[in-house]
Amino acid sequence: MNAGLTDKRWDEYDVLIKTQVTDYAKRFKALENKMDWKIIKAMVWTESGGVTSPQWKTRAMQIGNSGDPAFAVLKDLQEGSDLVMSVELKLALKSESVEKPELNIKAGIAYLYTKMVKTLFQSVLDAKDSKTYEYTVIAGDSLDKIAKKVGSTIEELRASNPGSTGIIRPGQKFKYRKAAIIRVITGWREFTIDTIADAYNGGGDASYAEKLTYITTVLFPKLVR
């Protein structure tokens, strides 16, 4: 940070960051008042090297750098990022250059939230089909085979047929609803500087949390962590 901090360029991305944090809080009610946008501002400063660095106007959060897994995670909708990102961001990452600092910051924030979200794979009923179906067992069937045949899950078969899923016999009838095993959000990690640094940086920079703490403490002394 060798440019004077009164230089307005330091605040260039404030509105963007605030808007992104607000958008996540609107889409995920559990995030209301959980994330302070100033920490992300500190991350942008740390990642880019500041307003005098070329990265400030390109890869402001280093998304897309060689060896960095974040861009692939987001583009391929891995690790729950498909649940975290907005439709607009998913499309932008496929059609626009991540060299644009605004998109790079949006992607960086999305990756942060992806690493902070808690998810599990669960059996979820098809919301578009509330009909209850029936299947007749044939020789060689198992719960797994039946679930795959009818477009449901083992969990749904067990739930709809309590006491009937032990020994399966030909001619036996199973009720079921359409269901699938999908990833669902179960919660979020605490948005502290330490957890954010660990989630986003992944140990690549041992001083990352210290850097974020320095920036937030010196420049934003009232920031609650």
PDB file of C-alpha atoms in Angstrom:
ATOM      1  CA  MET A   1       0.000   0.000   0.000  1.00  0.00           C
ATOM      2  CA  ASN A   2       2.412   2.635  -1.154  1.00  0.00           C
ATOM      3  CA  ALA A   3      -0.201   4.995  -2.567  1.00  0.00           C
ATOM      4  CA  GLY A   4      -1.709   7.494  -0.157  1.00  0.00           C
ATOM      5  CA  LEU A   5      -4.821   6.122   1.476  1.00  0.00           C
ATOM      6  CA  THR A   6      -6.596   9.394   0.759  1.00  0.00           C
ATOM      7  CA  ASP A   7      -6.427   8.388  -2.895  1.00  0.00           C
ATOM      8  CA  LYS A   8     -10.056   7.756  -3.888  1.00  0.00           C
ATOM      9  CA  ARG A   9      -8.999   4.780  -5.971  1.00  0.00           C
ATOM     10  CA  TRP A  10      -8.815   2.772  -2.756  1.00  0.00           C
ATOM     11  CA  ASP A  11     -12.605   3.095  -2.541  1.00  0.00           C
ATOM     12  CA  GLU A  12     -13.238   2.265  -6.198  1.00  0.00           C
ATOM     13  CA  TYR A  13     -14.917  -1.082  -5.523  1.00  0.00           C
ATOM     14  CA  ASP A  14     -16.814  -0.201  -2.340  1.00  0.00           C
ATOM     15  CA  VAL A  15     -20.239   0.017  -3.968  1.00  0.00           C
ATOM     16  CA  LEU A  16     -19.698  -3.249  -5.827  1.00  0.00           C
ATOM     17  CA  ILE A  17     -18.643  -5.085  -2.664  1.00  0.00           C
ATOM     18  CA  LYS A  18     -21.510  -3.661  -0.604  1.00  0.00           C
ATOM     19  CA  THR A  19     -24.004  -4.615  -3.303  1.00  0.00           C
ATOM     20  CA  GLN A  20     -22.692  -8.166  -3.487  1.00  0.00           C
ATOM     21  CA  VAL A  21     -22.816  -8.679   0.287  1.00  0.00           C
ATOM     22  CA  THR A  22     -26.353  -7.261   0.389  1.00  0.00           C
ATOM     23  CA  ASP A  23     -27.417  -9.549  -2.460  1.00  0.00           C
ATOM     24  CA  TYR A  24     -26.142 -12.662  -0.668  1.00  0.00           C
ATOM     25  CA  ALA A  25     -27.944 -11.611   2.506  1.00  0.00           C
ATOM     26  CA  LYS A  26     -31.183 -11.204   0.553  1.00  0.00           C
ATOM     27  CA  ARG A  27     -30.894 -14.585  -1.127  1.00  0.00           C
ATOM     28  CA  PHE A  28     -29.812 -16.383   2.050  1.00  0.00           C
ATOM     29  CA  LYS A  29     -31.624 -15.093   5.112  1.00  0.00           C
ATOM     30  CA  ALA A  30     -29.179 -16.836   7.443  1.00  0.00           C
ATOM     31  CA  LEU A  31     -26.499 -14.413   6.221  1.00  0.00           C
ATOM     32  CA  GLU A  32     -28.231 -11.246   7.406  1.00  0.00           C
ATOM     33  CA  ASN A  33     -25.722  -9.222   9.459  1.00  0.00           C
ATOM     34  CA  LYS A  34     -23.196 -12.081   9.255  1.00  0.00           C
ATOM     35  CA  MET A  35     -20.675 -10.590   6.826  1.00  0.00           C
ATOM     36  CA  ASP A  36     -19.104  -7.145   7.010  1.00  0.00           C
ATOM     37  CA  TRP A  37     -18.276  -5.853   3.542  1.00  0.00           C
ATOM     38  CA  LYS A  38     -15.140  -4.151   4.887  1.00  0.00           C
ATOM     39  CA  ILE A  39     -13.440  -7.526   5.321  1.00  0.00           C
ATOM     40  CA  ILE A  40     -13.897  -8.205   1.619  1.00  0.00           C
ATOM     41  CA  LYS A  41     -12.514  -4.748   0.884  1.00  0.00           C
ATOM     42  CA  ALA A  42      -9.468  -5.715   2.935  1.00  0.00           C
ATOM     43  CA  MET A  43      -9.238  -8.945   0.937  1.00  0.00           C
ATOM     44  CA  VAL A  44      -9.230  -7.016  -2.347  1.00  0.00           C
ATOM     45  CA  TRP A  45      -6.430  -4.797  -1.084  1.00  0.00           C
ATOM     46  CA  THR A  46      -4.450  -7.823   0.096  1.00  0.00           C
ATOM     47  CA  GLU A  47      -5.037  -9.935  -3.004  1.00  0.00           C
ATOM     48  CA  SER A  48      -4.393  -7.202  -5.575  1.00  0.00           C
ATOM     49  CA  GLY A  49      -1.457  -5.506  -3.918  1.00  0.00           C
ATOM     50  CA  GLY A  50      -3.221  -2.146  -3.942  1.00  0.00           C
ATOM     51  CA  VAL A  51      -4.071   0.579  -6.401  1.00  0.00           C
ATOM     52  CA  THR A  52      -0.542   0.845  -7.791  1.00  0.00           C
ATOM     53  CA  SER A  53      -0.488  -2.817  -8.784  1.00  0.00           C
ATOM     54  CA  PRO A  54      -1.595  -3.887 -12.287  1.00  0.00           C
ATOM     55  CA  GLN A  55      -3.756  -6.516 -10.568  1.00  0.00           C
ATOM     56  CA  TRP A  56      -5.984  -3.762  -9.190  1.00  0.00           C
ATOM     57  CA  LYS A  57      -7.453  -3.314 -12.651  1.00  0.00           C
ATOM     58  CA  THR A  58      -7.484  -6.973 -13.711  1.00  0.00           C
ATOM     59  CA  ARG A  59      -7.517  -9.910 -11.307  1.00  0.00           C
ATOM     60  CA  ALA A  60      -8.287  -7.920  -8.187  1.00  0.00           C
ATOM     61  CA  MET A  61      -8.984 -11.083  -6.178  1.00  0.00           C
ATOM     62  CA  GLN A  62      -6.577 -13.325  -8.105  1.00  0.00           C
ATOM     63  CA  ILE A  63      -9.335 -15.510  -9.559  1.00  0.00           C
ATOM     64  CA  GLY A  64      -8.021 -17.223 -12.674  1.00  0.00           C
ATOM     65  CA  ASN A  65      -4.361 -17.210 -11.681  1.00  0.00           C
ATOM     66  CA  SER A  66      -2.316 -20.235 -12.697  1.00  0.00           C
ATOM     67  CA  GLY A  67      -2.547 -22.947 -10.076  1.00  0.00           C
ATOM     68  CA  ASP A  68      -5.504 -21.345  -8.330  1.00  0.00           C
ATOM     69  CA  PRO A  69      -8.457 -23.779  -8.035  1.00  0.00           C
ATOM     70  CA  ALA A  70     -11.160 -21.148  -7.530  1.00  0.00           C
ATOM     71  CA  PHE A  71     -12.003 -20.359 -11.149  1.00  0.00           C
ATOM     72  CA  ALA A  72     -12.470 -24.035 -12.065  1.00  0.00           C
ATOM     73  CA  VAL A  73     -14.625 -24.605  -8.986  1.00  0.00           C
ATOM     74  CA  LEU A  74     -16.932 -21.765  -9.997  1.00  0.00           C
ATOM     75  CA  LYS A  75     -17.077 -22.484 -13.731  1.00  0.00           C
ATOM     76  CA  ASP A  76     -17.728 -26.191 -13.175  1.00  0.00           C
ATOM     77  CA  LEU A  77     -20.265 -25.488 -10.399  1.00  0.00           C
ATOM     78  CA  GLN A  78     -18.358 -27.609  -7.906  1.00  0.00           C
ATOM     79  CA  GLU A  79     -18.299 -27.694  -4.080  1.00  0.00           C
ATOM     80  CA  GLY A  80     -21.751 -26.154  -3.762  1.00  0.00           C
ATOM     81  CA  SER A  81     -20.927 -23.067  -5.826  1.00  0.00           C
ATOM     82  CA  ASP A  82     -23.996 -23.821  -7.961  1.00  0.00           C
ATOM     83  CA  LEU A  83     -26.122 -23.164  -4.867  1.00  0.00           C
ATOM     84  CA  VAL A  84     -24.213 -20.038  -3.882  1.00  0.00           C
ATOM     85  CA  MET A  85     -23.867 -18.142  -7.156  1.00  0.00           C
ATOM     86  CA  SER A  86     -26.598 -16.110  -8.800  1.00  0.00           C
ATOM     87  CA  VAL A  87     -27.779 -17.094 -12.274  1.00  0.00           C
ATOM     88  CA  GLU A  88     -26.303 -13.871 -13.614  1.00  0.00           C
ATOM     89  CA  LEU A  89     -22.849 -14.646 -12.243  1.00  0.00           C
ATOM     90  CA  LYS A  90     -22.906 -18.191 -13.609  1.00  0.00           C
ATOM     91  CA  LEU A  91     -23.632 -16.828 -17.075  1.00  0.00           C
ATOM     92  CA  ALA A  92     -21.039 -14.070 -16.773  1.00  0.00           C
ATOM     93  CA  LEU A  93     -18.287 -16.541 -15.875  1.00  0.00           C
ATOM     94  CA  LYS A  94     -19.050 -18.476 -19.058  1.00  0.00           C
ATOM     95  CA  SER A  95     -19.248 -15.500 -21.410  1.00  0.00           C
ATOM     96  CA  GLU A  96     -17.063 -12.721 -19.997  1.00  0.00           C
ATOM     97  CA  SER A  97     -13.402 -12.292 -19.170  1.00  0.00           C
ATOM     98  CA  VAL A  98     -12.395 -12.858 -15.575  1.00  0.00           C
ATOM     99  CA  GLU A  99      -9.694 -10.243 -16.250  1.00  0.00           C
ATOM    100  CA  LYS A 100     -12.344  -7.588 -15.679  1.00  0.00           C
ATOM    101  CA  PRO A 101     -11.794  -6.463 -12.086  1.00  0.00           C
ATOM    102  CA  GLU A 102     -15.508  -6.192 -11.328  1.00  0.00           C
ATOM    103  CA  LEU A 103     -16.169  -9.764 -12.448  1.00  0.00           C
ATOM    104  CA  ASN A 104     -13.016 -10.948 -10.704  1.00  0.00           C
ATOM    105  CA  ILE A 105     -14.247  -9.458  -7.443  1.00  0.00           C
ATOM    106  CA  LYS A 106     -17.707 -10.985  -7.899  1.00  0.00           C
ATOM    107  CA  ALA A 107     -16.063 -14.343  -8.560  1.00  0.00           C
ATOM    108  CA  GLY A 108     -13.794 -13.941  -5.543  1.00  0.00           C
ATOM    109  CA  ILE A 109     -16.746 -13.183  -3.308  1.00  0.00           C
ATOM    110  CA  ALA A 110     -18.639 -16.162  -4.726  1.00  0.00           C
ATOM    111  CA  TYR A 111     -15.665 -18.419  -4.033  1.00  0.00           C
ATOM    112  CA  LEU A 112     -15.461 -17.090  -0.486  1.00  0.00           C
ATOM    113  CA  TYR A 113     -19.127 -17.849   0.144  1.00  0.00           C
ATOM    114  CA  THR A 114     -18.690 -21.264  -1.475  1.00  0.00           C
ATOM    115  CA  LYS A 115     -15.920 -22.086   0.990  1.00  0.00           C
ATOM    116  CA  MET A 116     -17.973 -20.737   3.896  1.00  0.00           C
ATOM    117  CA  VAL A 117     -21.178 -22.638   3.143  1.00  0.00           C
ATOM    118  CA  LYS A 118     -21.986 -25.975   4.771  1.00  0.00           C
ATOM    119  CA  THR A 119     -23.716 -28.553   2.576  1.00  0.00           C
ATOM    120  CA  LEU A 120     -24.876 -32.150   2.600  1.00  0.00           C
ATOM    121  CA  PHE A 121     -26.229 -34.513  -0.022  1.00  0.00           C
ATOM    122  CA  GLN A 122     -29.827 -35.368   0.860  1.00  0.00           C
ATOM    123  CA  SER A 123     -32.820 -37.110  -0.656  1.00  0.00           C
ATOM    124  CA  VAL A 124     -35.191 -34.397  -1.859  1.00  0.00           C
ATOM    125  CA  LEU A 125     -38.688 -34.946  -3.246  1.00  0.00           C
ATOM    126  CA  ASP A 126     -39.492 -33.613  -6.709  1.00  0.00           C
ATOM    127  CA  ALA A 127     -41.377 -30.387  -6.013  1.00  0.00           C
ATOM    128  CA  LYS A 128     -42.983 -30.527  -9.465  1.00  0.00           C
ATOM    129  CA  ASP A 129     -44.455 -34.003  -9.037  1.00  0.00           C
ATOM    130  CA  SER A 130     -46.492 -34.733  -5.904  1.00  0.00           C
ATOM    131  CA  LYS A 131     -47.977 -37.958  -7.279  1.00  0.00           C
ATOM    132  CA  THR A 132     -47.440 -41.237  -5.411  1.00  0.00           C
ATOM    133  CA  TYR A 133     -46.485 -44.139  -7.684  1.00  0.00           C
ATOM    134  CA  GLU A 134     -46.346 -47.887  -7.184  1.00  0.00           C
ATOM    135  CA  TYR A 135     -43.714 -50.386  -8.344  1.00  0.00           C
ATOM    136  CA  THR A 136     -43.908 -54.187  -8.370  1.00  0.00           C
ATOM    137  CA  VAL A 137     -40.687 -55.978  -7.508  1.00  0.00           C
ATOM    138  CA  ILE A 138     -39.174 -58.433 -10.006  1.00  0.00           C
ATOM    139  CA  ALA A 139     -36.449 -61.032  -9.501  1.00  0.00           C
ATOM    140  CA  GLY A 140     -33.026 -59.520  -8.977  1.00  0.00           C
ATOM    141  CA  ASP A 141     -34.309 -56.191  -7.686  1.00  0.00           C
ATOM    142  CA  SER A 142     -32.692 -54.296  -4.847  1.00  0.00           C
ATOM    143  CA  LEU A 143     -33.644 -50.948  -3.330  1.00  0.00           C
ATOM    144  CA  ASP A 144     -30.831 -49.291  -5.270  1.00  0.00           C
ATOM    145  CA  LYS A 145     -31.956 -50.839  -8.567  1.00  0.00           C
ATOM    146  CA  ILE A 146     -35.578 -49.905  -7.936  1.00  0.00           C
ATOM    147  CA  ALA A 147     -34.685 -46.317  -7.056  1.00  0.00           C
ATOM    148  CA  LYS A 148     -32.681 -45.941 -10.268  1.00  0.00           C
ATOM    149  CA  LYS A 149     -35.427 -47.513 -12.374  1.00  0.00           C
ATOM    150  CA  VAL A 150     -38.230 -45.302 -11.126  1.00  0.00           C
ATOM    151  CA  GLY A 151     -36.361 -42.017 -10.624  1.00  0.00           C
ATOM    152  CA  SER A 152     -36.412 -41.975  -6.851  1.00  0.00           C
ATOM    153  CA  THR A 153     -34.046 -42.662  -3.951  1.00  0.00           C
ATOM    154  CA  ILE A 154     -33.468 -45.429  -1.442  1.00  0.00           C
ATOM    155  CA  GLU A 155     -34.312 -42.962   1.312  1.00  0.00           C
ATOM    156  CA  GLU A 156     -37.700 -42.171  -0.266  1.00  0.00           C
ATOM    157  CA  LEU A 157     -38.494 -45.872  -0.752  1.00  0.00           C
ATOM    158  CA  ARG A 158     -37.786 -46.514   2.910  1.00  0.00           C
ATOM    159  CA  ALA A 159     -39.792 -43.487   4.037  1.00  0.00           C
ATOM    160  CA  SER A 160     -42.839 -44.438   1.961  1.00  0.00           C
ATOM    161  CA  ASN A 161     -42.695 -48.133   2.855  1.00  0.00           C
ATOM    162  CA  PRO A 162     -41.794 -48.427   6.536  1.00  0.00           C
ATOM    163  CA  GLY A 163     -41.155 -52.006   7.559  1.00  0.00           C
ATOM    164  CA  SER A 164     -41.231 -53.283   3.967  1.00  0.00           C
ATOM    165  CA  THR A 165     -37.648 -52.761   2.836  1.00  0.00           C
ATOM    166  CA  GLY A 166     -35.898 -55.580   4.688  1.00  0.00           C
ATOM    167  CA  ILE A 167     -36.108 -58.697   2.533  1.00  0.00           C
ATOM    168  CA  ILE A 168     -37.366 -57.843  -0.971  1.00  0.00           C
ATOM    169  CA  ARG A 169     -39.409 -60.454  -2.816  1.00  0.00           C
ATOM    170  CA  PRO A 170     -40.776 -60.601  -6.388  1.00  0.00           C
ATOM    171  CA  GLY A 171     -44.356 -59.403  -6.470  1.00  0.00           C
ATOM    172  CA  GLN A 172     -43.882 -57.088  -3.523  1.00  0.00           C
ATOM    173  CA  LYS A 173     -45.279 -53.599  -4.126  1.00  0.00           C
ATOM    174  CA  PHE A 174     -43.518 -50.368  -3.223  1.00  0.00           C
ATOM    175  CA  LYS A 175     -45.055 -46.933  -3.074  1.00  0.00           C
ATOM    176  CA  TYR A 176     -42.770 -44.026  -3.893  1.00  0.00           C
ATOM    177  CA  ARG A 177     -42.526 -40.429  -5.008  1.00  0.00           C
ATOM    178  CA  LYS A 178     -40.048 -39.039  -7.476  1.00  0.00           C
ATOM    179  CA  ALA A 179     -36.929 -37.885  -5.666  1.00  0.00           C
ATOM    180  CA  ALA A 180     -33.212 -37.275  -6.154  1.00  0.00           C
ATOM    181  CA  ILE A 181     -30.045 -37.030  -4.094  1.00  0.00           C
ATOM    182  CA  ILE A 182     -28.927 -33.413  -4.313  1.00  0.00           C
ATOM    183  CA  ARG A 183     -26.646 -31.076  -2.426  1.00  0.00           C
ATOM    184  CA  VAL A 184     -28.446 -28.739  -0.041  1.00  0.00           C
ATOM    185  CA  ILE A 185     -27.277 -25.901   2.179  1.00  0.00           C
ATOM    186  CA  THR A 186     -27.348 -26.786   5.867  1.00  0.00           C
ATOM    187  CA  GLY A 187     -25.614 -23.740   7.340  1.00  0.00           C
ATOM    188  CA  TRP A 188     -22.660 -21.369   7.207  1.00  0.00           C
ATOM    189  CA  ARG A 189     -19.321 -21.086   8.936  1.00  0.00           C
ATOM    190  CA  GLU A 190     -18.767 -18.106  11.197  1.00  0.00           C
ATOM    191  CA  PHE A 191     -17.605 -15.094   9.200  1.00  0.00           C
ATOM    192  CA  THR A 192     -14.579 -14.158  11.300  1.00  0.00           C
ATOM    193  CA  ILE A 193     -11.282 -13.002   9.870  1.00  0.00           C
ATOM    194  CA  ASP A 194      -9.612 -16.289  10.830  1.00  0.00           C
ATOM    195  CA  THR A 195     -12.255 -18.513   9.231  1.00  0.00           C
ATOM    196  CA  ILE A 196     -12.436 -16.300   6.158  1.00  0.00           C
ATOM    197  CA  ALA A 197      -8.663 -16.341   5.748  1.00  0.00           C
ATOM    198  CA  ASP A 198      -8.543 -20.111   6.162  1.00  0.00           C
ATOM    199  CA  ALA A 199     -11.450 -20.718   3.778  1.00  0.00           C
ATOM    200  CA  TYR A 200     -10.373 -18.368   1.020  1.00  0.00           C
ATOM    201  CA  ASN A 201      -6.588 -18.603   1.174  1.00  0.00           C
ATOM    202  CA  GLY A 202      -6.422 -22.242   2.222  1.00  0.00           C
ATOM    203  CA  GLY A 203      -3.063 -21.861   3.898  1.00  0.00           C
ATOM    204  CA  GLY A 204      -1.297 -20.553   0.800  1.00  0.00           C
ATOM    205  CA  ASP A 205      -0.163 -17.476   2.715  1.00  0.00           C
ATOM    206  CA  ALA A 206       0.596 -18.113   6.376  1.00  0.00           C
ATOM    207  CA  SER A 207       0.261 -14.396   7.093  1.00  0.00           C
ATOM    208  CA  TYR A 208      -3.070 -13.936   5.324  1.00  0.00           C
ATOM    209  CA  ALA A 209      -5.189 -13.612   8.467  1.00  0.00           C
ATOM    210  CA  GLU A 210      -2.599 -11.279   9.956  1.00  0.00           C
ATOM    211  CA  LYS A 211      -2.752  -9.051   6.875  1.00  0.00           C
ATOM    212  CA  LEU A 212      -6.546  -8.863   6.965  1.00  0.00           C
ATOM    213  CA  THR A 213      -6.450  -8.145  10.683  1.00  0.00           C
ATOM    214  CA  TYR A 214      -3.953  -5.330  10.156  1.00  0.00           C
ATOM    215  CA  ILE A 215      -6.008  -3.645   7.463  1.00  0.00           C
ATOM    216  CA  THR A 216      -9.306  -3.944   9.285  1.00  0.00           C
ATOM    217  CA  THR A 217      -7.837  -2.889  12.627  1.00  0.00           C
ATOM    218  CA  VAL A 218      -5.928   0.127  11.345  1.00  0.00           C
ATOM    219  CA  LEU A 219      -8.417   1.395   8.762  1.00  0.00           C
ATOM    220  CA  PHE A 220     -11.683   0.155  10.238  1.00  0.00           C
ATOM    221  CA  PRO A 221     -11.172   0.208  14.030  1.00  0.00           C
ATOM    222  CA  LYS A 222     -14.910  -0.069  14.703  1.00  0.00           C
ATOM    223  CA  LEU A 223     -15.274  -3.222  12.655  1.00  0.00           C
ATOM    224  CA  VAL A 224     -16.798  -5.976  14.784  1.00  0.00           C
ATOM    225  CA  ARG A 225     -15.165  -9.348  14.152  1.00  0.00           C
TER     226      ARG A 225
END
